[in-house]
PDB file of C-alpha atoms in Angstrom:
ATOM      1  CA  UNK A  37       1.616  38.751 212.356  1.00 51.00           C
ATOM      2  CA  UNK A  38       3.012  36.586 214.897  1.00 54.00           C
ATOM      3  CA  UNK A  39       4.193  32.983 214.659  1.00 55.00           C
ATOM      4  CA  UNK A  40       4.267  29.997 216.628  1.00 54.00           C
ATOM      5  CA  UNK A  41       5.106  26.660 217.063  1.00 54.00           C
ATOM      6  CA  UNK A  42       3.593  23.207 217.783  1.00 57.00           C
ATOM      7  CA  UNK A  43       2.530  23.590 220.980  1.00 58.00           C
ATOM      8  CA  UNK A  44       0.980  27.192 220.659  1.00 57.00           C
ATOM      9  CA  UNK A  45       4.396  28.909 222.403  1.00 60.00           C
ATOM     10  CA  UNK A  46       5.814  31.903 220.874  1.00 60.00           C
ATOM     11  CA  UNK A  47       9.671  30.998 219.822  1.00 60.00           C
ATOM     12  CA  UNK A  48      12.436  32.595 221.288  1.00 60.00           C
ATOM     13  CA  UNK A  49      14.147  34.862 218.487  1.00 63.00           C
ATOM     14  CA  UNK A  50      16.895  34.244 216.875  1.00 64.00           C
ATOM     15  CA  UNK A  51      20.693  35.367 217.896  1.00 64.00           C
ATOM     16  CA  UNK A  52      21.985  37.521 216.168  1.00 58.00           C
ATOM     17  CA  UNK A  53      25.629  38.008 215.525  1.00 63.00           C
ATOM     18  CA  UNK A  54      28.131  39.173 218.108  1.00 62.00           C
ATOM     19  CA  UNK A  55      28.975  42.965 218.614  1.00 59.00           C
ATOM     20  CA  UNK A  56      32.188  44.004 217.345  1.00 56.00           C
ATOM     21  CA  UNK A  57      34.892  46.334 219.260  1.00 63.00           C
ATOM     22  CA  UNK A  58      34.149  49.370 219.976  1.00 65.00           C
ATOM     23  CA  UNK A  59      35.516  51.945 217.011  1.00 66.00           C
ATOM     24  CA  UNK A  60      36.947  55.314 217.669  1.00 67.00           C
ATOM     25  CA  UNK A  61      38.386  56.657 221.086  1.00 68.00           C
ATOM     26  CA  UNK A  62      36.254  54.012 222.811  1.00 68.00           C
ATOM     27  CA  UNK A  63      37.573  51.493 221.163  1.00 65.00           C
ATOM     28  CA  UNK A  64      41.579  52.816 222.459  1.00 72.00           C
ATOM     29  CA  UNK A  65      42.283  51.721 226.350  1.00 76.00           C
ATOM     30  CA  UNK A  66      42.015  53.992 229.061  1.00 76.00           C
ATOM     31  CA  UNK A  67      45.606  55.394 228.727  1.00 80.00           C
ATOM     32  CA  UNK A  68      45.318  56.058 225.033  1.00 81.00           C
ATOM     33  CA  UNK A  69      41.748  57.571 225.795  1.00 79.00           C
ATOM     34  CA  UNK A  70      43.218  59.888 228.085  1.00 84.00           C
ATOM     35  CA  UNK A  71      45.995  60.685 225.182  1.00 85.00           C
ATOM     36  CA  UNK A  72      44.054  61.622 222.401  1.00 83.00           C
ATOM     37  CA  UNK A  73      41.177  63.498 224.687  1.00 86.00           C
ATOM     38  CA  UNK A  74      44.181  65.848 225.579  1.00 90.00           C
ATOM     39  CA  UNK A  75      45.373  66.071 222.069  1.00 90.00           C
ATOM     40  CA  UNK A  76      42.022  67.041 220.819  1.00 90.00           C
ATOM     41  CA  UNK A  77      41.480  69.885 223.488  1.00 91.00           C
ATOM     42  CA  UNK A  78      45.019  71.273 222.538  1.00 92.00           C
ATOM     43  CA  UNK A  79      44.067  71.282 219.115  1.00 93.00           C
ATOM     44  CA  UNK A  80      40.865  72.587 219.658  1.00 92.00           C
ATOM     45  CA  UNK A  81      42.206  75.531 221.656  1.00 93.00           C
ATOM     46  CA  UNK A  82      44.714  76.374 219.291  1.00 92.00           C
ATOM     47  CA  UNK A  83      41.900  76.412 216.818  1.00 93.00           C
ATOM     48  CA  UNK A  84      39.962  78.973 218.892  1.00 93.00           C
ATOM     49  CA  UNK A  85      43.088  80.941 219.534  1.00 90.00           C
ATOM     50  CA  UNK A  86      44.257  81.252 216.691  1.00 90.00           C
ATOM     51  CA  UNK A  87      40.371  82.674 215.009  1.00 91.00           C
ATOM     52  CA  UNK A  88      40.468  84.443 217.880  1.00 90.00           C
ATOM     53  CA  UNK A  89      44.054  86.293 216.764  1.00 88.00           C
ATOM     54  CA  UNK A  90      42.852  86.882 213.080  1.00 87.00           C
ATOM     55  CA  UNK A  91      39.686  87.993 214.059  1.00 87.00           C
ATOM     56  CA  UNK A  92      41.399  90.690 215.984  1.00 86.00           C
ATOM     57  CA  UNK A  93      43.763  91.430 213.742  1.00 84.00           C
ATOM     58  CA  UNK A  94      41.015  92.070 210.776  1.00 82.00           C
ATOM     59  CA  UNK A  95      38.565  93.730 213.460  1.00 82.00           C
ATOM     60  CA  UNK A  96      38.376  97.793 213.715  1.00 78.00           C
ATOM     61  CA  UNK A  97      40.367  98.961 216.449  1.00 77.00           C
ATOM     62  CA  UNK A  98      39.206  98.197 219.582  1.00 75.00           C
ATOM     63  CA  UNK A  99      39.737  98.486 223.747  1.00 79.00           C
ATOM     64  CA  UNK A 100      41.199  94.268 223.211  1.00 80.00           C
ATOM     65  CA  UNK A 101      43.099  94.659 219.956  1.00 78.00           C
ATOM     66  CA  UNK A 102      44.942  97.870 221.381  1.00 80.00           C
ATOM     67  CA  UNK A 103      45.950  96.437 224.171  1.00 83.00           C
ATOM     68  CA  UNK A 104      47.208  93.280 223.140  1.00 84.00           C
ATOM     69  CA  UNK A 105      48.464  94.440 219.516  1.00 83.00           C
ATOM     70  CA  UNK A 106      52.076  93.284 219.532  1.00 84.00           C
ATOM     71  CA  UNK A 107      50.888  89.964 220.552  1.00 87.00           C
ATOM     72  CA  UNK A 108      47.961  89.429 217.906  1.00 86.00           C
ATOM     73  CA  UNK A 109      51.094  90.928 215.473  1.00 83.00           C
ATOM     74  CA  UNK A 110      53.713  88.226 216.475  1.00 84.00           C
ATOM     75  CA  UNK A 111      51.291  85.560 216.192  1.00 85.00           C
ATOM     76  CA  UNK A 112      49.727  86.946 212.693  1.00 83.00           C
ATOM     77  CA  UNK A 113      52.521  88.042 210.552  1.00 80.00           C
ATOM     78  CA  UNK A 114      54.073  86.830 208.203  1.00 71.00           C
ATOM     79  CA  UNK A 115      52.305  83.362 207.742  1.00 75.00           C
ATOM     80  CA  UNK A 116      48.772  84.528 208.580  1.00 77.00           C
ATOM     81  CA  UNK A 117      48.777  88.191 207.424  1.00 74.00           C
ATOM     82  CA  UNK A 118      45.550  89.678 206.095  1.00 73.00           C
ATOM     83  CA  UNK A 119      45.357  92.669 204.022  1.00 69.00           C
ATOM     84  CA  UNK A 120      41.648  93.494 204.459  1.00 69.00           C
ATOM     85  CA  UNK A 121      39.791  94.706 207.876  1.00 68.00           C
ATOM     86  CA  UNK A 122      36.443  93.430 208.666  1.00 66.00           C
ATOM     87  CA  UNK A 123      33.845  95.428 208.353  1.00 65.00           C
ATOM     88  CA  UNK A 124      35.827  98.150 206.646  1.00 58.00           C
ATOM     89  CA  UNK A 125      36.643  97.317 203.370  1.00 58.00           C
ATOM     90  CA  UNK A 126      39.259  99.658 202.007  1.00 57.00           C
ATOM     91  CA  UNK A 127      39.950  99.053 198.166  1.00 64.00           C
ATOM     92  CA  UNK A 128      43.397 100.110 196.692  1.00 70.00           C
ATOM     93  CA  UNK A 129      42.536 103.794 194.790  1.00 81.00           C
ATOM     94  CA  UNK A 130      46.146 104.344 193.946  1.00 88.00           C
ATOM     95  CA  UNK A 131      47.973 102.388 191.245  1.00 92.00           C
ATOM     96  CA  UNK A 132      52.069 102.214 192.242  1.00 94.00           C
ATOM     97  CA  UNK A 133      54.567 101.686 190.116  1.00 96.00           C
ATOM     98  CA  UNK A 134      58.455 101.325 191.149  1.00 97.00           C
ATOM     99  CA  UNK A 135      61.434 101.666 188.799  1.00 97.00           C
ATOM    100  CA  UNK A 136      64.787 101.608 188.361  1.00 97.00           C
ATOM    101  CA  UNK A 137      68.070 102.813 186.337  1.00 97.00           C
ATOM    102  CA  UNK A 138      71.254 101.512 187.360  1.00 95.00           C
ATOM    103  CA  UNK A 139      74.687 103.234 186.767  1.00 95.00           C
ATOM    104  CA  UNK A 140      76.928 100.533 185.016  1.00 94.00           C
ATOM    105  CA  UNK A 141      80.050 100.264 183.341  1.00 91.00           C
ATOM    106  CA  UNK A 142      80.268  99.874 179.717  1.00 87.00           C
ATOM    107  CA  UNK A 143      82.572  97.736 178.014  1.00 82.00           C
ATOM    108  CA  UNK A 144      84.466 100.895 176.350  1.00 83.00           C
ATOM    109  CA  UNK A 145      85.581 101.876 179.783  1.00 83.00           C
ATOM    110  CA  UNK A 146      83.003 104.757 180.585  1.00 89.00           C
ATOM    111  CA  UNK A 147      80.390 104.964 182.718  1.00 91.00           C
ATOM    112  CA  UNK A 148      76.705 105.831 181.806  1.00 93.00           C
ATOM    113  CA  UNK A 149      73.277 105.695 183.387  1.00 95.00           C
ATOM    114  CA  UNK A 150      70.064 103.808 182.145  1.00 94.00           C
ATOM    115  CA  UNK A 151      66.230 105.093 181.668  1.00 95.00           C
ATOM    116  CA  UNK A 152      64.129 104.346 184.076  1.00 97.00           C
ATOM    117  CA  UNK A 153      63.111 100.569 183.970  1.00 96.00           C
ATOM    118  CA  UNK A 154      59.401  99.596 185.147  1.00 97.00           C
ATOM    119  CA  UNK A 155      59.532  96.761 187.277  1.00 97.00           C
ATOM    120  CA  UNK A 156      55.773  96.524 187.766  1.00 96.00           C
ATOM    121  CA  UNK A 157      54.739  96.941 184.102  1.00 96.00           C
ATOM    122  CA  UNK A 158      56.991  93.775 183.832  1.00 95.00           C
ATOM    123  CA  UNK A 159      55.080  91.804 186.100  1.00 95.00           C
ATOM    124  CA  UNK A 160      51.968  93.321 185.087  1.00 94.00           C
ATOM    125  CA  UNK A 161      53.094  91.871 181.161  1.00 94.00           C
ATOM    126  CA  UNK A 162      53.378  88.422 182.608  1.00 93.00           C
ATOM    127  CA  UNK A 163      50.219  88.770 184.584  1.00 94.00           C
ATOM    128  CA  UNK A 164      47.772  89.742 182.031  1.00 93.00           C
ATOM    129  CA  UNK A 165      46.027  86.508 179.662  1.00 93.00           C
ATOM    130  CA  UNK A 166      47.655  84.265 182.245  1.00 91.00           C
ATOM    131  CA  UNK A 167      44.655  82.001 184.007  1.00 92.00           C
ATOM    132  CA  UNK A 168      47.569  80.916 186.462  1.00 91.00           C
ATOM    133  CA  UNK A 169      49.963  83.912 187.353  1.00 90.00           C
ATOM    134  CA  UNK A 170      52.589  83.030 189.042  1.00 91.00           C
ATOM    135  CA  UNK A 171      52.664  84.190 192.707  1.00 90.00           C
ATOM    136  CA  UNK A 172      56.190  85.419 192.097  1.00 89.00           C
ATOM    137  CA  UNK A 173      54.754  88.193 189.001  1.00 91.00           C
ATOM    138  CA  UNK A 174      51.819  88.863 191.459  1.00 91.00           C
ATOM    139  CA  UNK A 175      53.549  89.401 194.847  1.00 92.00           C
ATOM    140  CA  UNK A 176      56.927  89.231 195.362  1.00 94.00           C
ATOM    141  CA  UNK A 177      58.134  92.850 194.309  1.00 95.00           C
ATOM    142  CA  UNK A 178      54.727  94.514 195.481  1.00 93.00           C
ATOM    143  CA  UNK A 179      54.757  92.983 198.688  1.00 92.00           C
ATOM    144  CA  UNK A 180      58.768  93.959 199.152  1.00 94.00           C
ATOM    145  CA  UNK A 181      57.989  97.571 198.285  1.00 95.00           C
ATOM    146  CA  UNK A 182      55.320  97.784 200.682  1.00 93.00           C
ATOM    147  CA  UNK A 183      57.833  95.936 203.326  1.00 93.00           C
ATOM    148  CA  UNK A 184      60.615  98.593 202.583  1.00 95.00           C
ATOM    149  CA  UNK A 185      58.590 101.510 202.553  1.00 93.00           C
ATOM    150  CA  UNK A 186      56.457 101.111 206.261  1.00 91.00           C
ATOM    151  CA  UNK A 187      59.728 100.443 207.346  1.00 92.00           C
ATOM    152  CA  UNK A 188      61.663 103.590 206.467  1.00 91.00           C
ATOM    153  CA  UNK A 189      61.031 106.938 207.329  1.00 89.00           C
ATOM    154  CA  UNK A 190      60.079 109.937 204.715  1.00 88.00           C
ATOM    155  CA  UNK A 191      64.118 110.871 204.321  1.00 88.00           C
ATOM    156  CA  UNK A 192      64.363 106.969 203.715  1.00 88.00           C
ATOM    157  CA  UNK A 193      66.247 105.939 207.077  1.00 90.00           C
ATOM    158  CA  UNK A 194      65.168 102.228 208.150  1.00 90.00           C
ATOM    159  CA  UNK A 195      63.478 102.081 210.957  1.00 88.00           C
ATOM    160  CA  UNK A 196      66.008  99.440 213.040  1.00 86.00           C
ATOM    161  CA  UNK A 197      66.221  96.002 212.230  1.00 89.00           C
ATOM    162  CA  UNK A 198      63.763  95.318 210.329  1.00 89.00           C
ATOM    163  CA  UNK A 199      64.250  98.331 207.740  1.00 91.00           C
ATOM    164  CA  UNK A 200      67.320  97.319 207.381  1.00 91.00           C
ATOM    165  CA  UNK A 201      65.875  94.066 206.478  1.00 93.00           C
ATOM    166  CA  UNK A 202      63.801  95.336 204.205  1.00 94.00           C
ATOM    167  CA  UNK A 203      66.580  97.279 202.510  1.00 94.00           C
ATOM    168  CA  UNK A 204      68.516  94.268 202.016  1.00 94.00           C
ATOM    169  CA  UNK A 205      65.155  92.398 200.388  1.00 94.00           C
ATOM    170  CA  UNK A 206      64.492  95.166 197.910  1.00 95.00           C
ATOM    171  CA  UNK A 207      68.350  95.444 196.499  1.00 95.00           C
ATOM    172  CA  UNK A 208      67.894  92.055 196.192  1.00 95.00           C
ATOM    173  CA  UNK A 209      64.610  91.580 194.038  1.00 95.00           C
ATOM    174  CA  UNK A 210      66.152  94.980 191.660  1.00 95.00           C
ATOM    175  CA  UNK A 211      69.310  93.297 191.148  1.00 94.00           C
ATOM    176  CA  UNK A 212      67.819  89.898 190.188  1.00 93.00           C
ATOM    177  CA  UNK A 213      65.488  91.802 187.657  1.00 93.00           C
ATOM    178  CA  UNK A 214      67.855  93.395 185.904  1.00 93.00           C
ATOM    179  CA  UNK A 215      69.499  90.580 185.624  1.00 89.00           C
ATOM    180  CA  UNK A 216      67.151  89.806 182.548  1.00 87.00           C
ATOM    181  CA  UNK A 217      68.276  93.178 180.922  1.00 89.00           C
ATOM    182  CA  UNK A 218      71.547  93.731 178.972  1.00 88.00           C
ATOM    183  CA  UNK A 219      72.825  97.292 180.357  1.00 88.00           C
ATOM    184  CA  UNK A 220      76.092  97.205 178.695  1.00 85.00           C
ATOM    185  CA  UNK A 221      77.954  96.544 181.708  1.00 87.00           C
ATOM    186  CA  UNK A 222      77.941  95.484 185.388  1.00 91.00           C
ATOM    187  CA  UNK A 223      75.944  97.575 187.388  1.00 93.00           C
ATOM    188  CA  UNK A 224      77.562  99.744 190.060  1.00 93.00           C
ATOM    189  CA  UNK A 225      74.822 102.052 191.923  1.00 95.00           C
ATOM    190  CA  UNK A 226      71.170 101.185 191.241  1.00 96.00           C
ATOM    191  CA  UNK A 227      68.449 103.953 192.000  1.00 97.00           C
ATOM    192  CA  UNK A 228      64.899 103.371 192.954  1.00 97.00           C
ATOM    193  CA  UNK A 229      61.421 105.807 192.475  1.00 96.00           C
ATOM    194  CA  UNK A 230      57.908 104.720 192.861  1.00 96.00           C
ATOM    195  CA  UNK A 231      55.335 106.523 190.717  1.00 96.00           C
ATOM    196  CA  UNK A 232      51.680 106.612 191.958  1.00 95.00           C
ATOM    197  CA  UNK A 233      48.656 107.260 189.992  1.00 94.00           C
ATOM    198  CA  UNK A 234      45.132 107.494 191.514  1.00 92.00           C
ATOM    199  CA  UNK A 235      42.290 105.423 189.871  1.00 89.00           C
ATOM    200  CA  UNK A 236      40.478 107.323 187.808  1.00 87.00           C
ATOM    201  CA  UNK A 237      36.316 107.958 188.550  1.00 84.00           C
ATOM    202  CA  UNK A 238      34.336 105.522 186.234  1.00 84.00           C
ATOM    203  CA  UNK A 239      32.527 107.016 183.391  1.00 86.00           C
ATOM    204  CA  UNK A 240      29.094 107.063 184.888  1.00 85.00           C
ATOM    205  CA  UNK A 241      31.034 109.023 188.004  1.00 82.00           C
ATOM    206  CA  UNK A 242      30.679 112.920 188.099  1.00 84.00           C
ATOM    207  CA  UNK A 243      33.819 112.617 190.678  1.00 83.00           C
ATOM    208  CA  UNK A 244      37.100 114.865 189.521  1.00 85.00           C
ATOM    209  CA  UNK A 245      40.153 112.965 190.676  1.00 87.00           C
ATOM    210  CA  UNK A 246      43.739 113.782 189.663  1.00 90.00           C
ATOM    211  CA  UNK A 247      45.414 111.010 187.792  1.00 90.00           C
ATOM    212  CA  UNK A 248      48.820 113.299 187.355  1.00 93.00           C
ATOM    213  CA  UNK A 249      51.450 110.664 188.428  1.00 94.00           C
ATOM    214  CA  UNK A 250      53.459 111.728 191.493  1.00 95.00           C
ATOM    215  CA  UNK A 251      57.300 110.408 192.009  1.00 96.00           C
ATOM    216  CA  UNK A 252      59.479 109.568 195.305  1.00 94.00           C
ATOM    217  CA  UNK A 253      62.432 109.151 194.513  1.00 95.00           C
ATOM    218  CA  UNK A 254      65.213 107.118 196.738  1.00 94.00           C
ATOM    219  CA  UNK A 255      68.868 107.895 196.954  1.00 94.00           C
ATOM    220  CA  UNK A 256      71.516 106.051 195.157  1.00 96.00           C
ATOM    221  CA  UNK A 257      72.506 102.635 196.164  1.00 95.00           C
ATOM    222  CA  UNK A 258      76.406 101.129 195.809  1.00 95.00           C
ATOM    223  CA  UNK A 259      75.559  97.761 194.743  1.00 93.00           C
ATOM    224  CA  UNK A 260      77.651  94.786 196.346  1.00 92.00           C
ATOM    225  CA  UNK A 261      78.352  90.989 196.451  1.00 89.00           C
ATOM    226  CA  UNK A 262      75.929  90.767 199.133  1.00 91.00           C
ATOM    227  CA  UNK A 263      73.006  92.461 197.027  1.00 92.00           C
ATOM    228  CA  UNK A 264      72.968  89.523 194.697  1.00 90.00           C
ATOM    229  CA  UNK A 265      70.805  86.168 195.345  1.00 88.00           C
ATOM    230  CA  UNK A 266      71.880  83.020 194.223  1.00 83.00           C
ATOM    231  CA  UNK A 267      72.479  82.661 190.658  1.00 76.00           C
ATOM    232  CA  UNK A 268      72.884  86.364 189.976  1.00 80.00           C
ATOM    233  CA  UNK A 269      76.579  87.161 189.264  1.00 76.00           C
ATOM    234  CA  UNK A 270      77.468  91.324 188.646  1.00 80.00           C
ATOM    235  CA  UNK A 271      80.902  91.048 186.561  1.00 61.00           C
ATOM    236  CA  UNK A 272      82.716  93.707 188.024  1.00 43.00           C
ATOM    237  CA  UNK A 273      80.834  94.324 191.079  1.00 44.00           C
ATOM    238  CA  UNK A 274      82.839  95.106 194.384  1.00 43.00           C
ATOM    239  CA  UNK A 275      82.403  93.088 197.869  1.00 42.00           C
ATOM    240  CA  UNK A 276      84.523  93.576 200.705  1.00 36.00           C
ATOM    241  CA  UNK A 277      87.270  95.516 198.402  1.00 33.00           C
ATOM    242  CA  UNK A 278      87.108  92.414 196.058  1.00 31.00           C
ATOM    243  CA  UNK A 279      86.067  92.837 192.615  1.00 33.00           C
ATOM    244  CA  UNK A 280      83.690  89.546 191.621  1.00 34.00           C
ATOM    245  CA  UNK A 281      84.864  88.646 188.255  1.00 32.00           C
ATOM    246  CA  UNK A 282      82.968  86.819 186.048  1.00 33.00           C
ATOM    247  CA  UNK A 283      80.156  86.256 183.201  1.00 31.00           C
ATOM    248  CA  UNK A 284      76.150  87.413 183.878  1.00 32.00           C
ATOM    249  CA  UNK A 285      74.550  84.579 183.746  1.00 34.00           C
ATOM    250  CA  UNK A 286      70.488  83.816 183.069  1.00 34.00           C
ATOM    251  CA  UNK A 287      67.307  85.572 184.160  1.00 35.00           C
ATOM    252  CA  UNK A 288      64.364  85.147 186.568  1.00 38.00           C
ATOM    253  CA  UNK A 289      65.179  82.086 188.332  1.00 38.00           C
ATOM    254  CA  UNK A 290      64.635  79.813 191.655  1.00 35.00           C
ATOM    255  CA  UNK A 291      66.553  82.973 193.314  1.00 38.00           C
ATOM    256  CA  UNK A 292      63.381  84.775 193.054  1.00 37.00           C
ATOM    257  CA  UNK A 293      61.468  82.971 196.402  1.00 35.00           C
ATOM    258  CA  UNK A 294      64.350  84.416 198.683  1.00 37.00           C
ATOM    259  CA  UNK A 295      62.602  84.676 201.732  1.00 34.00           C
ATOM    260  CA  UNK A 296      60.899  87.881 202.572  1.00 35.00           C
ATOM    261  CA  UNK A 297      57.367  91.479 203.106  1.00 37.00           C
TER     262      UNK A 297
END
């Protein structure tokens, strides 16, 4: 209900108290306004772009994605890779495996070759009953074999630059791993084979699939000074003519993130 005074007049309300500055942009001046209004649409069209680019990248092939593929590749890979495709899922139904035996030299002056080592069975060991795998046990070799294999041919030539990059990564992550392995002796030619399996049907399945494990197997590699990351030391392995004297030192260490698939 309303209320009034003395003489019957309906007071004036109250002031109340001032309005503050402005908050936000509005509250920038005009120069600043114009500053971060450009920075926003920038960042907002880098936004869209870059959905746009992974969106194409994950999409099926299409008239857009064909045409502009090496672009949408240069801007995906390596930081923003996907390994899944929209709209066509396509589950892994092959387990692979790669391995190793090295050739080293033993101690008594002869020279002798080692059983196949499983590399992936060793990350698969530190995987399993771990709630926080490492990314290291999870990725790094898988992701390198993958790298060196789409970049070589089927007679195991690289495919330019990049295979030979690959080649390079993969010597690398074998000679770090055995470096948690006593061989005897420093390891002169190293040997890689993958072995792939196919996933076997699920009971309830009536589907025949042949789990017989099939092998490709890579020529021999010379190992050298330059196929050993930092911390790894080969006694007796030859750079450049040199022999590189000295003690093998630890395992698995910060030498394992060298940059990479």
């Amino acid at each position: 209900m309303d209320s009034y005074d003395a003489k019957g007049e309906n007071p004036a309300p109250e002031p109340g108290p001032p309005a503050g500055p402005p908050r936000g942009i509005a509250g920038l001046s005009f120069p600043y306004q114009v500053v971060a209004a450009v920075a926003l649409a920038v960042v907002g069209l880098l936004a869209v772009g870059h959905v746009a680019m992974v969106f194409l990248h994950v999409a099926p092939d299409n008239t857009v994605s064909k045409e502009y593929g090496e672009e949408v590749g240069d801007w995906v890979f390596p930081e923003f890779e996907q390994n899944w495709k929209l709209f066509a899922p396509n589950p892994l139904q092959q387990n692979i495996a790669v391995e190793v035996r090295a050739e080293v030299d033993r101690t008594d002056g002869s020279r002798g070759t080692t059983g196949w080592i499983n590399l992936t069975e060793e990350d698969a060991r530190a995987i399993r009953g771990n709630p926080l795998p490492s990314h290291v046990d999870q990725n790094e070799l898988r992701r390198g074999w993958d790298f060196y294999v789409d970049s070589h041919d089927e007679k195991a030539r690289p495919n330019g630059l990049r295979g030979q990059l690959s080649e390079s990564y993969i010597r690398r992550i074998v000679m770090l791993r055995l470096e948690a392995h006593d061989l005897g002796g420093p390891v002169e030619r190293i040997q890689l084979r993958s072995v792939t399996r196919a996933v076997a049907a699920p009971p309830w399945s009536d589907e025949k699939i042949n789990t017989k494990p099939g092998y490709r197997v890579f020529p021999w590699w010379t190992v050298t000074s330059d196929d050993l990351p930092e911390g790894v030391r080969n006694e007796g392995v030859r750079g450049e003519g040199v022999r590189n004297e000295g003690a093998v030192n630890g395992a698995r260490d910060e030498g394992r993130t060298e940059a990479h698939r």
